[in-house]
mmCIF file of C-alpha atoms and ligand atoms in Angstrom:
data_model
loop_
_atom_site.group_PDB
_atom_site.id
_atom_site.type_symbol
_atom_site.label_atom_id
_atom_site.label_comp_id
_atom_site.label_asym_id
_atom_site.label_seq_id
_atom_site.Cartn_x
_atom_site.Cartn_y
_atom_site.Cartn_z
ATOM 1 C CA UNK A 1 -0.066 -0.276 -0.107
ATOM 2 C CA UNK A 2 2.982 2.248 0.981
ATOM 3 C CA UNK A 3 4.448 1.603 -2.387
ATOM 4 C CA UNK A 4 1.095 2.140 -4.295
ATOM 5 C CA UNK A 5 0.519 5.688 -2.501
ATOM 6 C CA UNK A 6 3.867 6.675 -3.010
ATOM 7 C CA UNK A 7 4.209 5.257 -7.008
ATOM 8 C CA UNK A 8 0.409 7.474 -6.925
ATOM 9 C CA UNK A 9 1.683 10.893 -5.309
ATOM 10 C CA UNK A 10 4.958 11.277 -7.599
ATOM 11 C CA UNK A 11 3.336 11.140 -11.008
ATOM 12 C CA UNK A 12 0.637 12.874 -9.610
ATOM 13 C CA UNK A 13 3.000 16.046 -8.926
ATOM 14 C CA UNK A 14 1.979 19.574 -10.235
ATOM 15 C CA UNK A 15 3.121 19.279 -14.247
ATOM 16 C CA UNK A 16 4.950 21.626 -16.387
ATOM 17 C CA UNK A 17 7.608 24.274 -14.923
ATOM 18 C CA UNK A 18 6.884 24.347 -11.641
ATOM 19 C CA UNK A 19 9.472 23.389 -9.698
ATOM 20 C CA UNK A 20 12.448 25.427 -8.599
ATOM 21 C CA UNK A 21 11.676 28.990 -7.028
ATOM 22 C CA UNK A 22 9.050 31.080 -6.582
ATOM 23 C CA UNK A 23 10.004 35.057 -7.412
ATOM 24 C CA UNK A 24 11.850 35.069 -4.251
ATOM 25 C CA UNK A 25 15.406 33.368 -4.635
ATOM 26 C CA UNK A 26 14.979 30.639 -2.146
ATOM 27 C CA UNK A 27 14.147 27.063 -3.235
ATOM 28 C CA UNK A 28 10.159 26.020 -2.654
ATOM 29 C CA UNK A 29 10.138 24.066 0.398
ATOM 30 C CA UNK A 30 8.167 20.598 0.057
ATOM 31 C CA UNK A 31 6.227 18.715 3.377
ATOM 32 C CA UNK A 32 4.193 15.691 3.028
ATOM 33 C CA UNK A 33 1.550 14.788 5.215
ATOM 34 C CA UNK A 34 -0.642 11.704 5.488
ATOM 35 C CA UNK A 35 -4.800 12.215 5.781
ATOM 36 C CA UNK A 36 -7.929 9.731 5.031
ATOM 37 C CA UNK A 37 -5.467 7.348 3.774
ATOM 38 C CA UNK A 38 -3.556 9.441 0.941
ATOM 39 C CA UNK A 39 -0.354 11.283 0.569
ATOM 40 C CA UNK A 40 -0.741 15.317 0.899
ATOM 41 C CA UNK A 41 2.259 17.556 -0.596
ATOM 42 C CA UNK A 42 2.364 20.722 0.843
ATOM 43 C CA UNK A 43 4.180 23.336 -1.556
ATOM 44 C CA UNK A 44 5.108 26.923 0.243
ATOM 45 C CA UNK A 45 7.665 28.903 -1.117
ATOM 46 C CA UNK A 46 11.099 29.335 0.038
ATOM 47 C CA UNK A 47 9.791 32.964 1.791
ATOM 48 C CA UNK A 48 7.354 31.596 3.658
ATOM 49 C CA UNK A 49 9.497 28.337 5.132
ATOM 50 C CA UNK A 50 9.588 29.525 9.177
ATOM 51 C CA UNK A 51 5.734 30.072 9.353
ATOM 52 C CA UNK A 52 5.327 26.871 6.912
ATOM 53 C CA UNK A 53 7.418 24.884 9.591
ATOM 54 C CA UNK A 54 6.081 26.112 12.793
ATOM 55 C CA UNK A 55 2.513 24.879 11.373
ATOM 56 C CA UNK A 56 3.184 22.317 9.664
ATOM 57 C CA UNK A 57 2.575 19.647 12.781
ATOM 58 C CA UNK A 58 -0.647 21.224 13.937
ATOM 59 C CA UNK A 59 -1.837 20.544 10.429
ATOM 60 C CA UNK A 60 -0.676 17.252 10.464
ATOM 61 C CA UNK A 61 -1.765 16.184 14.206
ATOM 62 C CA UNK A 62 -5.172 17.658 13.119
ATOM 63 C CA UNK A 63 -5.181 15.211 9.882
ATOM 64 C CA UNK A 64 -4.479 12.168 12.326
ATOM 65 C CA UNK A 65 -7.869 13.465 14.263
ATOM 66 C CA UNK A 66 -9.633 13.687 11.331
ATOM 67 C CA UNK A 67 -8.594 10.986 10.181
ATOM 68 C CA UNK A 68 -9.909 9.148 13.590
ATOM 69 C CA UNK A 69 -12.931 11.352 14.487
ATOM 70 C CA UNK A 70 -14.887 10.744 10.400
ATOM 71 C CA UNK A 71 -14.051 7.190 9.983
ATOM 72 C CA UNK A 72 -17.229 5.607 8.657
ATOM 73 C CA UNK A 73 -16.059 2.175 9.964
ATOM 74 C CA UNK A 74 -13.345 2.005 12.803
ATOM 75 C CA UNK A 75 -14.242 3.075 16.855
ATOM 76 C CA UNK A 76 -14.302 6.918 16.589
ATOM 77 C CA UNK A 77 -16.686 9.706 16.763
ATOM 78 C CA UNK A 78 -18.560 9.267 14.097
ATOM 79 C CA UNK A 79 -18.997 5.707 14.158
ATOM 80 C CA UNK A 80 -20.545 6.456 17.685
ATOM 81 C CA UNK A 81 -22.872 9.262 16.070
ATOM 82 C CA UNK A 82 -24.143 6.361 13.854
ATOM 83 C CA UNK A 83 -24.737 3.984 16.629
ATOM 84 C CA UNK A 84 -26.406 7.105 18.102
ATOM 85 C CA UNK A 85 -28.572 7.470 15.054
ATOM 86 C CA UNK A 86 -29.154 3.877 14.789
ATOM 87 C CA UNK A 87 -31.021 3.564 18.531
ATOM 88 C CA UNK A 88 -32.544 7.014 17.890
ATOM 89 C CA UNK A 89 -30.945 8.755 20.658
ATOM 90 C CA UNK A 90 -28.911 12.168 20.230
ATOM 91 C CA UNK A 91 -24.817 12.661 20.675
ATOM 92 C CA UNK A 92 -23.263 15.528 21.405
ATOM 93 C CA UNK A 93 -20.851 16.350 18.378
ATOM 94 C CA UNK A 94 -17.695 18.618 17.889
ATOM 95 C CA UNK A 95 -17.865 21.881 16.185
ATOM 96 C CA UNK A 96 -16.169 20.393 13.242
ATOM 97 C CA UNK A 97 -18.520 17.410 12.916
ATOM 98 C CA UNK A 98 -21.008 19.706 13.150
ATOM 99 C CA UNK A 99 -19.713 22.311 10.346
ATOM 100 C CA UNK A 100 -19.369 18.875 8.127
ATOM 101 C CA UNK A 101 -22.836 17.461 8.747
ATOM 102 C CA UNK A 102 -24.502 20.999 7.474
ATOM 103 C CA UNK A 103 -21.902 21.164 4.806
ATOM 104 C CA UNK A 104 -22.832 17.578 3.890
ATOM 105 C CA UNK A 105 -26.933 18.743 4.161
ATOM 106 C CA UNK A 106 -26.177 21.434 1.667
ATOM 107 C CA UNK A 107 -24.284 19.513 -1.045
ATOM 108 C CA UNK A 108 -26.916 16.624 -1.132
ATOM 109 C CA UNK A 109 -29.661 19.135 -0.849
ATOM 110 C CA UNK A 110 -27.972 20.762 -3.972
ATOM 111 C CA UNK A 111 -27.123 18.221 -5.588
ATOM 112 C CA UNK A 112 -30.775 17.046 -5.989
ATOM 113 C CA UNK A 113 -29.693 14.048 -3.822
ATOM 114 C CA UNK A 114 -27.544 12.301 -5.722
ATOM 115 C CA UNK A 115 -24.897 13.238 -3.127
ATOM 116 C CA UNK A 116 -25.652 11.545 -0.235
ATOM 117 C CA UNK A 117 -22.975 10.931 2.911
ATOM 118 C CA UNK A 118 -26.443 9.889 4.970
ATOM 119 C CA UNK A 119 -25.971 6.088 2.611
ATOM 120 C CA UNK A 120 -23.512 4.582 4.787
ATOM 121 C CA UNK A 121 -25.160 1.317 5.151
ATOM 122 C CA UNK A 122 -25.481 1.180 1.566
ATOM 123 C CA UNK A 123 -21.756 1.508 0.959
ATOM 124 C CA UNK A 124 -21.045 -0.850 3.581
ATOM 125 C CA UNK A 125 -23.406 -3.275 2.191
ATOM 126 C CA UNK A 126 -21.443 -3.494 -1.220
ATOM 127 C CA UNK A 127 -18.428 -3.972 1.308
ATOM 128 C CA UNK A 128 -16.281 -0.786 0.901
ATOM 129 C CA UNK A 129 -16.215 -0.325 4.938
ATOM 130 C CA UNK A 130 -12.555 -1.811 4.667
ATOM 131 C CA UNK A 131 -9.306 -1.072 4.197
ATOM 132 C CA UNK A 132 -9.060 -4.338 1.229
ATOM 133 C CA UNK A 133 -10.759 -4.420 -2.013
ATOM 134 C CA UNK A 134 -14.199 -6.146 -1.146
ATOM 135 C CA UNK A 135 -14.256 -9.732 -3.425
ATOM 136 C CA UNK A 136 -16.612 -12.186 -3.710
ATOM 137 C CA UNK A 137 -20.320 -12.431 -4.297
ATOM 138 C CA UNK A 138 -22.767 -8.803 -5.042
ATOM 139 C CA UNK A 139 -25.190 -8.230 -2.536
ATOM 140 C CA UNK A 140 -28.676 -9.783 -2.512
ATOM 141 C CA UNK A 141 -30.618 -7.292 -4.662
ATOM 142 C CA UNK A 142 -33.311 -7.478 -1.767
ATOM 143 C CA UNK A 143 -31.271 -6.800 0.779
ATOM 144 C CA UNK A 144 -30.230 -3.407 -0.892
ATOM 145 C CA UNK A 145 -33.920 -2.531 -1.976
ATOM 146 C CA UNK A 146 -34.375 -3.060 1.295
ATOM 147 C CA UNK A 147 -32.028 0.319 2.510
ATOM 148 C CA UNK A 148 -32.596 1.903 -0.732
ATOM 149 C CA UNK A 149 -36.651 1.989 0.788
ATOM 150 C CA UNK A 150 -35.363 3.419 3.756
ATOM 151 C CA UNK A 151 -34.581 6.939 2.269
ATOM 152 C CA UNK A 152 -31.807 7.858 4.432
ATOM 153 C CA UNK A 153 -30.917 11.529 3.712
ATOM 154 C CA UNK A 154 -28.870 14.338 5.414
ATOM 155 C CA UNK A 155 -32.445 16.100 5.951
ATOM 156 C CA UNK A 156 -33.505 13.583 8.510
ATOM 157 C CA UNK A 157 -30.779 14.918 10.833
ATOM 158 C CA UNK A 158 -31.341 18.006 12.948
ATOM 159 C CA UNK A 159 -28.597 20.105 14.762
ATOM 160 C CA UNK A 160 -29.633 21.804 17.875
ATOM 161 C CA UNK A 161 -26.925 23.713 19.897
ATOM 162 C CA UNK A 162 -24.281 21.360 19.826
ATOM 163 C CA UNK A 163 -26.362 17.849 19.610
ATOM 164 C CA UNK A 164 -27.340 16.242 16.543
ATOM 165 C CA UNK A 165 -29.738 13.756 16.192
ATOM 166 C CA UNK A 166 -31.865 11.608 13.235
ATOM 167 C CA UNK A 167 -35.632 10.977 12.677
ATOM 168 C CA UNK A 168 -34.129 7.808 10.267
ATOM 169 C CA UNK A 169 -32.315 4.890 12.311
ATOM 170 C CA UNK A 170 -30.913 3.789 8.760
ATOM 171 C CA UNK A 171 -29.304 7.096 8.614
ATOM 172 C CA UNK A 172 -25.147 6.005 8.830
ATOM 173 C CA UNK A 173 -22.696 8.975 7.850
ATOM 174 C CA UNK A 174 -19.794 8.137 5.420
ATOM 175 C CA UNK A 175 -18.184 11.126 4.717
ATOM 176 C CA UNK A 176 -15.524 9.489 2.065
ATOM 177 C CA UNK A 177 -16.783 11.121 -0.840
ATOM 178 C CA UNK A 178 -15.624 15.137 0.479
ATOM 179 C CA UNK A 179 -13.783 14.800 3.922
ATOM 180 C CA UNK A 180 -10.693 14.953 1.764
ATOM 181 C CA UNK A 181 -11.991 18.170 0.252
ATOM 182 C CA UNK A 182 -13.253 19.431 4.048
ATOM 183 C CA UNK A 183 -9.474 18.742 5.019
ATOM 184 C CA UNK A 184 -7.955 20.629 2.210
ATOM 185 C CA UNK A 185 -9.913 23.396 2.745
ATOM 186 C CA UNK A 186 -8.739 23.367 6.357
ATOM 187 C CA UNK A 187 -5.271 23.349 6.240
ATOM 188 C CA UNK A 188 -5.434 26.095 3.373
ATOM 189 C CA UNK A 189 -7.149 27.963 5.827
ATOM 190 C CA UNK A 190 -4.429 27.495 8.213
ATOM 191 C CA UNK A 191 -1.639 28.169 6.310
ATOM 192 C CA UNK A 192 -2.774 31.365 4.929
ATOM 193 C CA UNK A 193 -3.885 32.578 8.469
ATOM 194 C CA UNK A 194 -0.714 31.553 10.112
ATOM 195 C CA UNK A 195 2.473 33.562 7.209
ATOM 196 C CA UNK A 196 2.194 30.575 4.912
ATOM 197 C CA UNK A 197 -0.495 32.510 2.401
ATOM 198 C CA UNK A 198 0.795 31.013 -0.916
ATOM 199 C CA UNK A 199 0.794 27.069 -1.010
ATOM 200 C CA UNK A 200 -0.365 23.933 -3.478
ATOM 201 C CA UNK A 201 -1.733 21.246 -1.355
ATOM 202 C CA UNK A 202 -1.613 18.079 -3.410
ATOM 203 C CA UNK A 203 -3.197 14.505 -1.893
ATOM 204 C CA UNK A 204 -3.019 12.798 -5.043
ATOM 205 C CA UNK A 205 -4.301 14.479 -8.286
ATOM 206 C CA UNK A 206 -7.136 16.283 -5.265
ATOM 207 C CA UNK A 207 -5.638 20.158 -5.292
ATOM 208 C CA UNK A 208 -6.159 23.566 -3.349
ATOM 209 C CA UNK A 209 -3.996 26.140 -4.580
ATOM 210 C CA UNK A 210 -3.915 28.934 -2.222
ATOM 211 C CA UNK A 211 -2.242 32.638 -2.597
ATOM 212 C CA UNK A 212 0.453 33.037 -6.155
ATOM 213 C CA UNK A 213 3.209 31.625 -6.587
ATOM 214 C CA UNK A 214 5.651 34.470 -8.288
ATOM 215 C CA UNK A 215 4.311 35.388 -11.489
ATOM 216 C CA UNK A 216 3.443 31.608 -12.138
ATOM 217 C CA UNK A 217 0.322 29.832 -12.362
ATOM 218 C CA UNK A 218 0.504 26.144 -10.560
ATOM 219 C CA UNK A 219 -0.542 23.490 -13.708
ATOM 220 C CA UNK A 220 -2.263 20.649 -12.410
ATOM 221 C CA UNK A 221 -2.873 17.232 -13.355
ATOM 222 C CA UNK A 222 -6.046 15.672 -14.188
ATOM 223 C CA UNK A 223 -5.883 11.993 -13.519
ATOM 224 C CA UNK A 224 -6.150 9.415 -16.304
ATOM 225 C CA UNK A 225 -8.991 7.278 -14.767
ATOM 226 C CA UNK A 226 -7.422 4.310 -16.558
ATOM 227 C CA UNK A 227 -3.589 4.391 -15.396
ATOM 228 C CA UNK A 228 -1.540 6.603 -13.682
ATOM 229 C CA UNK A 229 -0.599 9.413 -16.488
ATOM 230 C CA UNK A 230 -3.049 12.642 -16.383
ATOM 231 C CA UNK A 231 -5.359 12.855 -19.719
ATOM 232 C CA UNK A 232 -4.893 16.663 -19.061
ATOM 233 C CA UNK A 233 -3.747 19.958 -17.512
ATOM 234 C CA UNK A 234 -4.940 22.871 -16.313
ATOM 235 C CA UNK A 235 -3.630 25.966 -14.873
ATOM 236 C CA UNK A 236 -4.912 26.438 -11.672
ATOM 237 C CA UNK A 237 -5.411 30.653 -10.613
ATOM 238 C CA UNK A 238 -5.062 31.950 -6.620
ATOM 239 C CA UNK A 239 -7.588 29.915 -4.456
ATOM 240 C CA UNK A 240 -9.116 27.676 -6.800
ATOM 241 C CA UNK A 241 -9.304 23.820 -5.861
ATOM 242 C CA UNK A 242 -9.061 20.743 -8.557
ATOM 243 C CA UNK A 243 -10.679 17.354 -7.508
ATOM 244 C CA UNK A 244 -10.998 14.448 -9.570
ATOM 245 C CA UNK A 245 -13.752 11.474 -8.526
ATOM 246 C CA UNK A 246 -12.790 8.330 -10.028
ATOM 247 C CA UNK A 247 -13.688 4.540 -10.366
ATOM 248 C CA UNK A 248 -10.797 2.924 -11.112
ATOM 249 C CA UNK A 249 -9.065 1.825 -7.885
ATOM 250 C CA UNK A 250 -11.343 1.450 -5.716
ATOM 251 C CA UNK A 251 -14.233 -1.243 -6.939
ATOM 252 C CA UNK A 252 -16.176 -4.770 -5.623
ATOM 253 C CA UNK A 253 -15.179 -7.061 -7.845
ATOM 254 C CA UNK A 254 -17.243 -10.401 -8.666
ATOM 255 C CA UNK A 255 -16.208 -13.010 -11.647
ATOM 256 C CA UNK A 256 -14.386 -9.945 -13.630
ATOM 257 C CA UNK A 257 -17.284 -7.636 -12.864
ATOM 258 C CA UNK A 258 -16.431 -4.574 -11.088
ATOM 259 C CA UNK A 259 -18.368 -2.595 -9.127
ATOM 260 C CA UNK A 260 -17.604 1.579 -8.473
ATOM 261 C CA UNK A 261 -17.718 2.410 -4.724
ATOM 262 C CA UNK A 262 -19.687 5.421 -6.391
ATOM 263 C CA UNK A 263 -23.377 4.127 -5.329
ATOM 264 C CA UNK A 264 -26.293 5.952 -6.830
ATOM 265 C CA UNK A 265 -28.913 6.676 -3.800
ATOM 266 C CA UNK A 266 -31.742 6.208 -5.503
ATOM 267 C CA UNK A 267 -31.138 2.522 -6.736
ATOM 268 C CA UNK A 268 -28.620 1.513 -4.434
ATOM 269 C CA UNK A 269 -25.946 0.666 -7.197
ATOM 270 C CA UNK A 270 -22.594 1.173 -7.938
ATOM 271 C CA UNK A 271 -22.533 3.616 -11.175
ATOM 272 C CA UNK A 272 -20.931 3.007 -14.347
ATOM 273 C CA UNK A 273 -21.672 5.074 -17.085
ATOM 274 C CA UNK A 274 -19.065 7.819 -15.732
ATOM 275 C CA UNK A 275 -15.329 6.373 -15.309
ATOM 276 C CA UNK A 276 -13.917 9.959 -13.845
ATOM 277 C CA UNK A 277 -15.627 13.333 -12.914
ATOM 278 C CA UNK A 278 -13.348 16.740 -12.193
ATOM 279 C CA UNK A 279 -14.319 19.901 -11.159
ATOM 280 C CA UNK A 280 -12.595 22.805 -10.661
ATOM 281 C CA UNK A 281 -14.295 25.399 -7.715
ATOM 282 C CA UNK A 282 -13.150 29.069 -6.609
ATOM 283 C CA UNK A 283 -11.421 28.448 -3.118
ATOM 284 C CA UNK A 284 -14.038 25.202 -2.331
ATOM 285 C CA UNK A 285 -12.332 22.190 -1.826
ATOM 286 C CA UNK A 286 -15.240 20.041 -0.247
ATOM 287 C CA UNK A 287 -17.537 21.998 -3.203
ATOM 288 C CA UNK A 288 -15.472 20.023 -5.886
ATOM 289 C CA UNK A 289 -14.814 17.209 -3.825
ATOM 290 C CA UNK A 290 -18.752 16.206 -3.514
ATOM 291 C CA UNK A 291 -20.024 17.843 -6.971
ATOM 292 C CA UNK A 292 -17.300 15.329 -8.500
ATOM 293 C CA UNK A 293 -18.830 12.636 -6.935
ATOM 294 C CA UNK A 294 -22.500 13.448 -7.387
ATOM 295 C CA UNK A 295 -21.586 13.948 -11.230
ATOM 296 C CA UNK A 296 -20.296 10.434 -11.250
ATOM 297 C CA UNK A 297 -23.889 9.444 -9.604
ATOM 298 C CA UNK A 298 -25.695 11.727 -11.578
ATOM 299 C CA UNK A 299 -24.803 10.273 -15.282
ATOM 300 C CA UNK A 300 -24.857 11.322 -18.927
ATOM 301 C CA UNK A 301 -28.206 12.192 -18.964
ATOM 302 C CA UNK A 302 -28.487 14.240 -15.843
ATOM 303 C CA UNK A 303 -24.817 15.363 -15.025
ATOM 304 C CA UNK A 304 -25.354 19.091 -16.620
ATOM 305 C CA UNK A 305 -28.682 19.458 -14.300
ATOM 306 C CA UNK A 306 -26.731 18.984 -11.395
ATOM 307 C CA UNK A 307 -23.611 21.083 -12.322
ATOM 308 C CA UNK A 308 -25.921 24.007 -13.321
ATOM 309 C CA UNK A 309 -27.592 23.239 -9.312
ATOM 310 C CA UNK A 310 -24.006 22.971 -7.488
ATOM 311 C CA UNK A 311 -23.298 25.866 -9.455
ATOM 312 C CA UNK A 312 -20.106 24.602 -10.674
ATOM 313 C CA UNK A 313 -18.566 25.692 -14.732
ATOM 314 C CA UNK A 314 -15.568 24.125 -14.742
ATOM 315 C CA UNK A 315 -16.138 20.357 -15.075
ATOM 316 C CA UNK A 316 -14.630 17.116 -17.547
ATOM 317 C CA UNK A 317 -16.159 13.791 -17.963
ATOM 318 C CA UNK A 318 -14.684 10.651 -19.062
ATOM 319 C CA UNK A 319 -17.681 8.250 -19.787
ATOM 320 C CA UNK A 320 -16.937 4.271 -19.883
ATOM 321 C CA UNK A 321 -16.282 4.631 -23.968
ATOM 322 C CA UNK A 322 -13.364 7.270 -23.229
ATOM 323 C CA UNK A 323 -14.846 9.950 -24.166
ATOM 324 C CA UNK A 324 -14.515 13.393 -23.166
ATOM 325 C CA UNK A 325 -17.570 15.636 -21.540
ATOM 326 C CA UNK A 326 -17.108 18.969 -20.947
ATOM 327 C CA UNK A 327 -18.275 22.409 -20.438
ATOM 328 C CA UNK A 328 -17.105 24.970 -22.602
ATOM 329 C CA UNK A 329 -15.463 26.643 -19.787
ATOM 330 C CA UNK A 330 -13.314 23.610 -18.747
ATOM 331 C CA UNK A 331 -12.607 23.486 -22.490
ATOM 332 C CA UNK A 332 -10.930 26.879 -22.439
ATOM 333 C CA UNK A 333 -8.176 26.191 -19.559
ATOM 334 C CA UNK A 334 -6.907 22.544 -20.279
ATOM 335 C CA UNK A 335 -4.467 21.032 -22.272
ATOM 336 C CA UNK A 336 -4.885 17.753 -23.387
ATOM 337 C CA UNK A 337 -2.085 15.343 -22.480
ATOM 338 C CA UNK A 338 -0.579 12.397 -23.927
ATOM 339 C CA UNK A 339 -2.991 10.344 -26.943
ATOM 340 C CA UNK A 340 -5.913 11.548 -26.228
ATOM 341 C CA UNK A 341 -8.242 12.976 -29.288
ATOM 342 C CA UNK A 342 -9.414 16.328 -29.551
ATOM 343 C CA UNK A 343 -12.388 13.836 -31.426
ATOM 344 C CA UNK A 344 -13.670 12.370 -28.456
ATOM 345 C CA UNK A 345 -14.525 16.120 -26.887
ATOM 346 C CA UNK A 346 -17.956 15.992 -25.950
ATOM 347 C CA UNK A 347 -17.875 19.882 -25.177
ATOM 348 C CA UNK A 348 -21.274 21.139 -23.325
ATOM 349 C CA UNK A 349 -22.575 24.791 -23.270
ATOM 350 C CA UNK A 350 -24.155 25.258 -19.540
ATOM 351 C CA UNK A 351 -25.168 28.597 -20.550
ATOM 352 C CA UNK A 352 -23.695 29.961 -16.818
ATOM 353 C CA UNK A 353 -21.132 33.119 -16.691
HETATM 354 P P1 AMP B 1 -15.071 10.250 -4.265
HETATM 355 O O1 AMP B 1 -13.731 9.487 -4.061
HETATM 356 O O2 AMP B 1 -14.828 11.521 -3.586
HETATM 357 O O3 AMP B 1 -15.890 10.382 -5.526
HETATM 358 O O4 AMP B 1 -15.520 9.733 -3.155
HETATM 359 C C1 AMP B 1 -16.110 8.288 -2.816
HETATM 360 C C2 AMP B 1 -16.576 8.163 -1.477
HETATM 361 O O5 AMP B 1 -17.663 8.580 -1.334
HETATM 362 C C3 AMP B 1 -16.942 6.649 -1.857
HETATM 363 O O6 AMP B 1 -15.837 5.700 -1.355
HETATM 364 C C4 AMP B 1 -18.214 6.347 -0.556
HETATM 365 O O7 AMP B 1 -17.241 6.560 0.869
HETATM 366 C C5 AMP B 1 -18.401 7.813 -0.724
HETATM 367 N N1 AMP B 1 -19.965 7.584 -1.213
HETATM 368 C C6 AMP B 1 -20.103 6.940 -2.181
HETATM 369 N N2 AMP B 1 -21.353 6.327 -3.008
HETATM 370 C C7 AMP B 1 -21.956 7.919 -2.633
HETATM 371 C C8 AMP B 1 -23.187 9.068 -2.739
HETATM 372 N N3 AMP B 1 -23.978 8.722 -3.873
HETATM 373 N N4 AMP B 1 -22.748 10.265 -2.107
HETATM 374 C C9 AMP B 1 -22.312 10.893 -1.181
HETATM 375 N N5 AMP B 1 -20.815 9.869 -1.131
HETATM 376 C C10 AMP B 1 -20.588 8.949 -1.457
HETATM 377 MG MG1 MG B 2 -15.764 13.412 -3.915
#
């Protein structure tokens, strides 16, 4: 696992002429952190090194706590809360978890329910509450239908003061679809507030950029869902985030059939039409992360609607046939990499600014 992560992080480093120095003569500083099973590379200009060095241990310690508190199946705050929901009891929640529940409620609403972090029981049923990739028979249709019929939703959760309760005992939180974005947003804020306002945080191709890098833009790879390389790259402006959701590396395998870890809450079955979704937002990694997952669920017929209702302009999807669907705004800012054929591009105008 360690070797895979290392390889992953190396290949997905920022592309282009970005190594070396920013506007000052000092070389950039690189730090490696770890959150939710992913390596996070943080690059800070040399001129901000002292500040970064002071704050980095706190960020690292908080990432460890978030990993524990937000874990969907190991003992921690979230599993305790899920147990409280199941037994109909209210429970005290930390300010950070409360904030994330609020965010998740909004994402579910804005995505018209395709992003739904209350479906933890379904995700567990498909075998994804394990560090190992699940193999063997898929769950029975009746077990799936039973859970879908319970309609777990973030809207079932009530927050009052520092307490949370659920009107639906089948609600089980799984923040795997936006936790990384929320963690990088928090770390970016901490860096900016503590004297390191110009940085790039890169978690295996999911990226938050803050501030500037001298007069250069940060060019970032958009992962190829079928390999370790990149299908395209985009220059990110200060404050932008780029997140990609893919089916290729985490799946349930049964007799040669691969089932994605992204589940359609409406049917209870894994998605298969879209193999990868990438989204750029302005200053909101949690939204980009949630949106990339949501668009994977929305599918070829509905992604445009969900993109509009989530307020997205820059979207790129890869379907099962290898075709690339993207907004005109995204098209205007990407550079295709490798052997991606321009003819496979399907450009959509969402009619947004
Ligand atoms: P990502 O890699 O950001 O697309 O997140 C995938 C993870 O999100 C999965 O491993 C699940 O933990 C969770 N997930 C799966 N399906 C959904 C869904 N429809 N809505 C919200 N979270 C989901
Ligand atoms: Mg996501």
